[in-house]
Amino acid sequence: PGILSVAYLPVDRVQRHCDLKCLSSIPVQVFTTPTQVPLKGPATCETVSRYDNNGRVETTTLRFRSLDAIPTTHPLAFIVTDVNRQSYLVGLHEPPYPIVRSTQTTGTPSGDPAVISYEVTFTALKALIPLG
């Protein structure tokens, strides 16, 4: 129904093999405090599952806008919390890492905000991992 918050953390702070743990019904948790992203407008998160090379693969796309710049010099993982207070991890300790694309706009005189739009794309065996 909606996303309450988006946060990020370095991938080296994420447990190893979270996708395999999730597929094995082992609970996954994050044991560090992530950096919250102040959202500007609604955020969306979409996961698509498909067959690829005789196996199932998921691709998650997270889109949000913010006034703050996110450091993208090192690989990041993202934590998405929905309105039901369920949190999900997008990203793993191991490569491939999420791809972060950003677009900065200056806004328009008619009232469009000057924001940075982010699109995070991540493909793995399990790309949207429930936390808890």
Tab-separated table of N, CA and C in Angstrom:
chain	number	residue	atom	x	y	z
A	1	PRO	N	0.801	-1.225	0.000
A	1	PRO	CA	0.000	0.000	0.000
A	1	PRO	C	0.828	1.268	0.000
A	2	GLY	N	2.070	1.234	0.424
A	2	GLY	CA	2.899	2.429	0.406
A	2	GLY	C	4.184	2.210	1.180
A	3	ILE	N	5.136	3.097	0.947
A	3	ILE	CA	6.435	3.012	1.598
A	3	ILE	C	6.557	4.147	2.599
A	4	LEU	N	6.872	3.800	3.843
A	4	LEU	CA	7.071	4.799	4.893
A	4	LEU	C	8.474	5.389	4.863
A	5	SER	N	9.478	4.526	4.708
A	5	SER	CA	10.850	5.021	4.773
A	5	SER	C	11.786	4.196	3.903
A	6	VAL	N	12.875	4.849	3.532
A	6	VAL	CA	13.963	4.212	2.794
A	6	VAL	C	15.246	4.577	3.525
A	7	ALA	N	16.109	3.600	3.715
A	7	ALA	CA	17.396	3.822	4.363
A	7	ALA	C	18.458	3.050	3.586
A	8	TYR	N	19.705	3.438	3.778
A	8	TYR	CA	20.790	2.732	3.101
A	8	TYR	C	21.911	2.426	4.082
A	9	LEU	N	22.741	1.445	3.722
A	9	LEU	CA	23.904	1.066	4.499
A	9	LEU	C	24.919	0.437	3.567
A	10	PRO	N	26.195	0.446	3.932
A	10	PRO	CA	27.201	-0.215	3.097
A	10	PRO	C	26.946	-1.720	3.052
A	11	VAL	N	27.224	-2.333	1.922
A	11	VAL	CA	26.947	-3.767	1.775
A	11	VAL	C	27.794	-4.621	2.707
A	12	ASP	N	28.939	-4.106	3.147
A	12	ASP	CA	29.755	-4.914	4.057
A	12	ASP	C	29.157	-5.000	5.459
A	13	ARG	N	28.070	-4.267	5.734
A	13	ARG	CA	27.363	-4.343	7.013
A	13	ARG	C	26.188	-5.322	6.964
A	14	VAL	N	25.986	-5.946	5.814
A	14	VAL	CA	24.890	-6.895	5.625
A	14	VAL	C	25.420	-8.309	5.851
A	15	GLN	N	24.582	-9.184	6.433
A	15	GLN	CA	24.976	-10.578	6.620
A	15	GLN	C	25.302	-11.214	5.269
A	16	ARG	N	26.149	-12.206	5.310
A	16	ARG	CA	26.489	-12.922	4.079
A	16	ARG	C	25.350	-13.860	3.670
A	17	HIS	N	25.156	-13.990	2.363
A	17	HIS	CA	24.216	-14.934	1.754
A	17	HIS	C	22.783	-14.765	2.278
A	18	CYS	N	22.316	-13.540	2.375
A	18	CYS	CA	20.950	-13.279	2.858
A	18	CYS	C	19.901	-13.884	1.930
A	19	ASP	N	20.176	-13.903	0.637
A	19	ASP	CA	19.200	-14.463	-0.297
A	19	ASP	C	19.005	-15.958	-0.059
A	20	LEU	N	20.094	-16.672	0.173
A	20	LEU	CA	19.979	-18.113	0.434
A	20	LEU	C	19.343	-18.387	1.791
A	21	LYS	N	19.636	-17.561	2.780
A	21	LYS	CA	19.001	-17.711	4.091
A	21	LYS	C	17.499	-17.506	3.982
A	22	CYS	N	17.090	-16.494	3.229
A	22	CYS	CA	15.660	-16.227	3.062
A	22	CYS	C	14.978	-17.390	2.345
A	23	LEU	N	15.594	-17.902	1.299
A	23	LEU	CA	15.021	-19.032	0.564
A	23	LEU	C	14.964	-20.293	1.422
A	24	SER	N	15.819	-20.375	2.450
A	24	SER	CA	15.829	-21.518	3.368
A	24	SER	C	14.984	-21.267	4.610
A	25	SER	N	14.223	-20.176	4.611
A	25	SER	CA	13.347	-19.786	5.732
A	25	SER	C	14.116	-19.476	7.009
A	26	ILE	N	15.340	-19.000	6.876
A	26	ILE	CA	16.121	-18.537	8.020
A	26	ILE	C	15.910	-17.027	8.127
A	27	PRO	N	15.528	-16.522	9.302
A	27	PRO	CA	15.295	-15.082	9.438
A	27	PRO	C	16.558	-14.263	9.148
A	28	VAL	N	16.363	-13.153	8.476
A	28	VAL	CA	17.457	-12.248	8.124
A	28	VAL	C	17.267	-10.954	8.899
A	29	GLN	N	18.356	-10.455	9.489
A	29	GLN	CA	18.299	-9.202	10.221
A	29	GLN	C	19.504	-8.349	9.879
A	30	VAL	N	19.370	-7.046	10.127
A	30	VAL	CA	20.472	-6.111	9.954
A	30	VAL	C	20.860	-5.628	11.338
A	31	PHE	N	22.139	-5.762	11.680
A	31	PHE	CA	22.603	-5.445	13.027
A	31	PHE	C	23.378	-4.134	13.093
A	32	THR	N	23.014	-3.189	12.276
A	32	THR	CA	23.620	-1.867	12.296
A	32	THR	C	22.531	-0.835	12.032
A	33	THR	N	22.795	0.393	12.355
A	33	THR	CA	21.812	1.457	12.133
A	33	THR	C	22.001	2.027	10.735
A	34	PRO	N	21.002	1.880	9.867
A	34	PRO	CA	21.122	2.428	8.516
A	34	PRO	C	20.891	3.939	8.521
A	35	THR	N	21.307	4.586	7.466
A	35	THR	CA	21.126	6.025	7.291
A	35	THR	C	19.789	6.272	6.597
A	36	GLN	N	18.904	7.007	7.246
A	36	GLN	CA	17.585	7.294	6.682
A	36	GLN	C	17.703	8.303	5.538
A	37	VAL	N	16.876	8.119	4.524
A	37	VAL	CA	16.807	9.038	3.392
A	37	VAL	C	15.526	9.853	3.548
A	38	PRO	N	15.632	11.183	3.642
A	38	PRO	CA	14.408	11.989	3.705
A	38	PRO	C	13.717	11.972	2.340
A	39	LEU	N	12.538	11.388	2.283
A	39	LEU	CA	11.820	11.235	1.020
A	39	LEU	C	11.078	12.510	0.664
A	40	LYS	N	11.028	12.787	-0.609
A	40	LYS	CA	10.253	13.903	-1.139
A	40	LYS	C	9.253	13.302	-2.118
A	41	GLY	N	8.039	13.099	-1.666
A	41	GLY	CA	7.026	12.465	-2.498
A	41	GLY	C	6.985	10.969	-2.237
A	42	PRO	N	6.095	10.276	-2.935
A	42	PRO	CA	5.942	8.832	-2.711
A	42	PRO	C	7.099	8.036	-3.322
A	43	ALA	N	7.404	6.923	-2.680
A	43	ALA	CA	8.406	5.985	-3.186
A	43	ALA	C	7.693	4.719	-3.647
A	44	THR	N	8.277	4.021	-4.605
A	44	THR	CA	7.698	2.773	-5.097
A	44	THR	C	8.760	1.682	-5.099
A	45	CYS	N	8.306	0.464	-4.899
A	45	CYS	CA	9.192	-0.704	-4.942
A	45	CYS	C	8.454	-1.817	-5.677
A	46	GLU	N	9.085	-2.356	-6.703
A	46	GLU	CA	8.448	-3.372	-7.545
A	46	GLU	C	9.409	-4.541	-7.723
A	47	THR	N	8.889	-5.754	-7.558
A	47	THR	CA	9.700	-6.952	-7.740
A	47	THR	C	9.079	-7.833	-8.813
A	48	VAL	N	9.903	-8.252	-9.759
A	48	VAL	CA	9.466	-9.115	-10.848
A	48	VAL	C	10.264	-10.411	-10.775
A	49	SER	N	9.561	-11.543	-10.827
A	49	SER	CA	10.198	-12.851	-10.807
A	49	SER	C	10.097	-13.457	-12.199
A	50	ARG	N	11.200	-14.040	-12.676
A	50	ARG	CA	11.198	-14.626	-14.020
A	50	ARG	C	12.163	-15.804	-14.069
A	51	TYR	N	12.017	-16.629	-15.089
A	51	TYR	CA	12.945	-17.732	-15.320
A	51	TYR	C	14.112	-17.229	-16.157
A	52	ASP	N	15.330	-17.626	-15.756
A	52	ASP	CA	16.523	-17.230	-16.481
A	52	ASP	C	17.556	-18.346	-16.325
A	53	ASN	N	18.005	-18.902	-17.438
A	53	ASN	CA	18.994	-19.993	-17.418
A	53	ASN	C	18.548	-21.144	-16.529
A	54	ASN	N	17.332	-21.607	-16.722
A	54	ASN	CA	16.758	-22.754	-16.010
A	54	ASN	C	16.628	-22.541	-14.506
A	55	GLY	N	16.479	-21.324	-14.090
A	55	GLY	CA	16.281	-21.022	-12.675
A	55	GLY	C	15.462	-19.753	-12.516
A	56	ARG	N	14.944	-19.544	-11.333
A	56	ARG	CA	14.131	-18.375	-11.054
A	56	ARG	C	15.015	-17.252	-10.532
A	57	VAL	N	14.799	-16.042	-11.060
A	57	VAL	CA	15.558	-14.859	-10.682
A	57	VAL	C	14.573	-13.734	-10.413
A	58	GLU	N	14.854	-12.922	-9.387
A	58	GLU	CA	14.013	-11.768	-9.081
A	58	GLU	C	14.770	-10.485	-9.401
A	59	THR	N	14.030	-9.492	-9.861
A	59	THR	CA	14.570	-8.154	-10.074
A	59	THR	C	13.698	-7.172	-9.318
A	60	THR	N	14.307	-6.400	-8.425
A	60	THR	CA	13.596	-5.390	-7.651
A	60	THR	C	14.026	-4.016	-8.126
A	61	THR	N	13.037	-3.145	-8.329
A	61	THR	CA	13.295	-1.767	-8.713
A	61	THR	C	12.684	-0.854	-7.663
A	62	LEU	N	13.521	-0.055	-7.036
A	62	LEU	CA	13.108	0.901	-6.009
A	62	LEU	C	13.285	2.298	-6.574
A	63	ARG	N	12.216	3.098	-6.513
A	63	ARG	CA	12.273	4.476	-7.017
A	63	ARG	C	11.843	5.429	-5.907
A	64	PHE	N	12.629	6.475	-5.701
A	64	PHE	CA	12.278	7.487	-4.714
A	64	PHE	C	12.964	8.797	-5.071
A	65	ARG	N	12.476	9.879	-4.455
A	65	ARG	CA	13.052	11.199	-4.672
A	65	ARG	C	13.434	11.788	-3.316
A	66	SER	N	14.535	12.533	-3.303
A	66	SER	CA	15.023	13.117	-2.059
A	66	SER	C	15.739	14.424	-2.361
A	67	LEU	N	15.857	15.254	-1.342
A	67	LEU	CA	16.645	16.480	-1.457
A	67	LEU	C	18.114	16.208	-1.148
A	68	ASP	N	18.397	15.105	-0.464
A	68	ASP	CA	19.756	14.767	-0.059
A	68	ASP	C	20.438	13.862	-1.081
A	69	ALA	N	21.738	14.062	-1.236
A	69	ALA	CA	22.531	13.201	-2.112
A	69	ALA	C	22.964	11.955	-1.350
A	70	ILE	N	22.900	10.824	-2.009
A	70	ILE	CA	23.319	9.553	-1.422
A	70	ILE	C	24.722	9.244	-1.933
A	71	PRO	N	25.647	8.872	-1.050
A	71	PRO	CA	27.000	8.540	-1.518
A	71	PRO	C	26.983	7.246	-2.327
A	72	THR	N	27.443	7.319	-3.542
A	72	THR	CA	27.408	6.135	-4.407
A	72	THR	C	28.813	5.677	-4.801
A	73	THR	N	29.834	6.122	-4.058
A	73	THR	CA	31.199	5.705	-4.379
A	73	THR	C	31.464	4.270	-3.961
A	74	HIS	N	30.707	3.761	-2.987
A	74	HIS	CA	30.826	2.377	-2.531
A	74	HIS	C	29.472	1.693	-2.687
A	75	PRO	N	29.454	0.376	-2.862
A	75	PRO	CA	28.173	-0.335	-3.018
A	75	PRO	C	27.295	-0.187	-1.773
A	76	LEU	N	26.001	-0.007	-2.019
A	76	LEU	CA	25.034	0.181	-0.943
A	76	LEU	C	23.939	-0.868	-1.005
A	77	ALA	N	23.370	-1.161	0.147
A	77	ALA	CA	22.146	-1.950	0.251
A	77	ALA	C	21.081	-1.008	0.816
A	78	PHE	N	19.823	-1.295	0.535
A	78	PHE	CA	18.732	-0.420	0.953
A	78	PHE	C	17.740	-1.194	1.804
A	79	ILE	N	17.152	-0.511	2.766
A	79	ILE	CA	16.094	-1.075	3.591
A	79	ILE	C	14.838	-0.256	3.342
A	80	VAL	N	13.788	-0.938	2.928
A	80	VAL	CA	12.503	-0.309	2.625
A	80	VAL	C	11.508	-0.754	3.688
A	81	THR	N	10.800	0.200	4.291
A	81	THR	CA	9.782	-0.114	5.288
A	81	THR	C	8.432	0.350	4.754
A	82	ASP	N	7.453	-0.579	4.732
A	82	ASP	CA	6.135	-0.233	4.199
A	82	ASP	C	5.207	0.243	5.323
A	83	VAL	N	3.983	0.598	4.965
A	83	VAL	CA	3.040	1.142	5.945
A	83	VAL	C	2.605	0.106	6.975
A	84	ASN	N	2.833	-1.153	6.728
A	84	ASN	CA	2.540	-2.208	7.700
A	84	ASN	C	3.711	-2.461	8.639
A	85	ARG	N	4.727	-1.600	8.572
A	85	ARG	CA	5.938	-1.693	9.394
A	85	ARG	C	6.771	-2.934	9.093
A	86	GLN	N	6.600	-3.521	7.925
A	86	GLN	CA	7.435	-4.634	7.476
A	86	GLN	C	8.617	-4.050	6.702
A	87	SER	N	9.822	-4.478	7.051
A	87	SER	CA	11.021	-3.985	6.383
A	87	SER	C	11.582	-5.040	5.440
A	88	TYR	N	12.178	-4.561	4.353
A	88	TYR	CA	12.750	-5.432	3.328
A	88	TYR	C	14.150	-4.952	2.985
A	89	LEU	N	15.024	-5.891	2.699
A	89	LEU	CA	16.390	-5.596	2.308
A	89	LEU	C	16.520	-5.725	0.796
A	90	VAL	N	17.138	-4.720	0.179
A	90	VAL	CA	17.426	-4.739	-1.252
A	90	VAL	C	18.942	-4.616	-1.383
A	91	GLY	N	19.609	-5.728	-1.656
A	91	GLY	CA	21.059	-5.734	-1.758
A	91	GLY	C	21.655	-6.837	-0.905
A	92	LEU	N	22.839	-7.272	-1.282
A	92	LEU	CA	23.531	-8.354	-0.584
A	92	LEU	C	24.967	-7.960	-0.274
A	93	HIS	N	25.588	-8.736	0.603
A	93	HIS	CA	26.993	-8.545	0.931
A	93	HIS	C	27.870	-8.883	-0.280
A	94	GLU	N	27.432	-9.859	-1.058
A	94	GLU	CA	28.206	-10.334	-2.198
A	94	GLU	C	27.726	-9.670	-3.493
A	95	PRO	N	28.623	-9.580	-4.487
A	95	PRO	CA	28.182	-9.064	-5.788
A	95	PRO	C	27.243	-10.048	-6.463
A	96	PRO	N	26.426	-9.635	-7.389
A	96	PRO	CA	26.327	-8.275	-7.919
A	96	PRO	C	25.579	-7.358	-6.950
A	97	TYR	N	25.990	-6.103	-6.908
A	97	TYR	CA	25.402	-5.130	-6.003
A	97	TYR	C	24.274	-4.374	-6.699
A	98	PRO	N	23.424	-3.726	-5.921
A	98	PRO	CA	22.382	-2.902	-6.541
A	98	PRO	C	22.989	-1.788	-7.389
A	99	ILE	N	22.332	-1.514	-8.491
A	99	ILE	CA	22.748	-0.426	-9.380
A	99	ILE	C	21.920	0.800	-9.013
A	100	VAL	N	22.598	1.894	-8.677
A	100	VAL	CA	21.925	3.124	-8.269
A	100	VAL	C	22.087	4.155	-9.376
A	101	ARG	N	20.967	4.613	-9.914
A	101	ARG	CA	20.965	5.680	-10.918
A	101	ARG	C	20.328	6.913	-10.284
A	102	SER	N	20.928	8.059	-10.530
A	102	SER	CA	20.360	9.286	-9.975
A	102	SER	C	20.201	10.331	-11.067
A	103	THR	N	19.142	11.120	-10.944
A	103	THR	CA	18.872	12.211	-11.865
A	103	THR	C	18.558	13.441	-11.040
A	104	GLN	N	19.344	14.497	-11.228
A	104	GLN	CA	19.116	15.717	-10.470
A	104	GLN	C	18.422	16.733	-11.362
A	105	THR	N	17.325	17.298	-10.848
A	105	THR	CA	16.582	18.306	-11.595
A	105	THR	C	16.582	19.607	-10.801
A	106	THR	N	16.504	20.706	-11.519
A	106	THR	CA	16.511	22.015	-10.864
A	106	THR	C	15.112	22.519	-10.568
A	107	GLY	N	14.107	21.818	-11.017
A	107	GLY	CA	12.743	22.278	-10.796
A	107	GLY	C	12.334	23.269	-11.875
A	108	THR	N	11.078	23.676	-11.831
A	108	THR	CA	10.570	24.633	-12.797
A	108	THR	C	9.910	25.796	-12.059
A	109	PRO	N	9.773	26.913	-12.721
A	109	PRO	CA	9.123	28.053	-12.079
A	109	PRO	C	7.664	27.788	-11.698
A	110	SER	N	7.028	26.814	-12.337
A	110	SER	CA	5.621	26.534	-12.046
A	110	SER	C	5.435	25.754	-10.751
A	111	GLY	N	6.532	25.367	-10.096
A	111	GLY	CA	6.395	24.743	-8.789
A	111	GLY	C	6.932	23.339	-8.656
A	112	ASP	N	7.504	22.746	-9.704
A	112	ASP	CA	8.106	21.424	-9.547
A	112	ASP	C	9.327	21.534	-8.642
A	113	PRO	N	9.506	20.583	-7.720
A	113	PRO	CA	10.612	20.690	-6.771
A	113	PRO	C	11.967	20.371	-7.410
A	114	ALA	N	13.014	20.963	-6.856
A	114	ALA	CA	14.383	20.646	-7.256
A	114	ALA	C	14.839	19.468	-6.394
A	115	VAL	N	14.792	18.267	-6.963
A	115	VAL	CA	15.084	17.053	-6.205
A	115	VAL	C	16.056	16.169	-6.967
A	116	ILE	N	16.504	15.133	-6.275
A	116	ILE	CA	17.300	14.077	-6.905
A	116	ILE	C	16.429	12.830	-6.954
A	117	SER	N	16.203	12.321	-8.148
A	117	SER	CA	15.411	11.099	-8.328
A	117	SER	C	16.363	9.911	-8.398
A	118	TYR	N	16.054	8.882	-7.623
A	118	TYR	CA	16.891	7.687	-7.572
A	118	TYR	C	16.115	6.492	-8.091
A	119	GLU	N	16.831	5.634	-8.819
A	119	GLU	CA	16.286	4.350	-9.240
A	119	GLU	C	17.329	3.291	-8.883
A	120	VAL	N	16.949	2.380	-8.004
A	120	VAL	CA	17.826	1.306	-7.553
A	120	VAL	C	17.318	0.011	-8.170
A	121	THR	N	18.173	-0.681	-8.909
A	121	THR	CA	17.811	-1.944	-9.545
A	121	THR	C	18.720	-3.038	-8.998
A	122	PHE	N	18.100	-4.137	-8.595
A	122	PHE	CA	18.871	-5.234	-8.020
A	122	PHE	C	18.309	-6.554	-8.508
A	123	THR	N	19.186	-7.440	-8.983
A	123	THR	CA	18.792	-8.753	-9.480
A	123	THR	C	19.546	-9.832	-8.699
A	124	ALA	N	18.793	-10.803	-8.176
A	124	ALA	CA	19.386	-11.904	-7.411
A	124	ALA	C	18.383	-13.058	-7.348
A	125	LEU	N	18.778	-14.153	-6.709
A	125	LEU	CA	17.841	-15.265	-6.507
A	125	LEU	C	16.634	-14.794	-5.710
A	126	LYS	N	16.869	-13.958	-4.701
A	126	LYS	CA	15.811	-13.344	-3.904
A	126	LYS	C	16.238	-11.882	-3.749
A	127	ALA	N	15.553	-10.977	-4.454
A	127	ALA	CA	15.975	-9.585	-4.507
A	127	ALA	C	15.301	-8.694	-3.488
A	128	LEU	N	14.150	-9.103	-2.957
A	128	LEU	CA	13.434	-8.330	-1.937
A	128	LEU	C	13.304	-9.246	-0.717
A	129	ILE	N	14.196	-9.064	0.247
A	129	ILE	CA	14.327	-9.985	1.370
A	129	ILE	C	13.623	-9.431	2.590
A	130	PRO	N	12.588	-10.120	3.113
A	130	PRO	CA	11.922	-9.639	4.323
A	130	PRO	C	12.868	-9.717	5.526
A	131	LEU	N	12.860	-8.682	6.345
A	131	LEU	CA	13.668	-8.652	7.557
A	131	LEU	C	12.817	-9.028	8.748
A	132	GLY	N	13.447	-9.618	9.734
A	132	GLY	CA	12.708	-9.914	10.948
A	132	GLY	C	12.934	-11.259	11.401
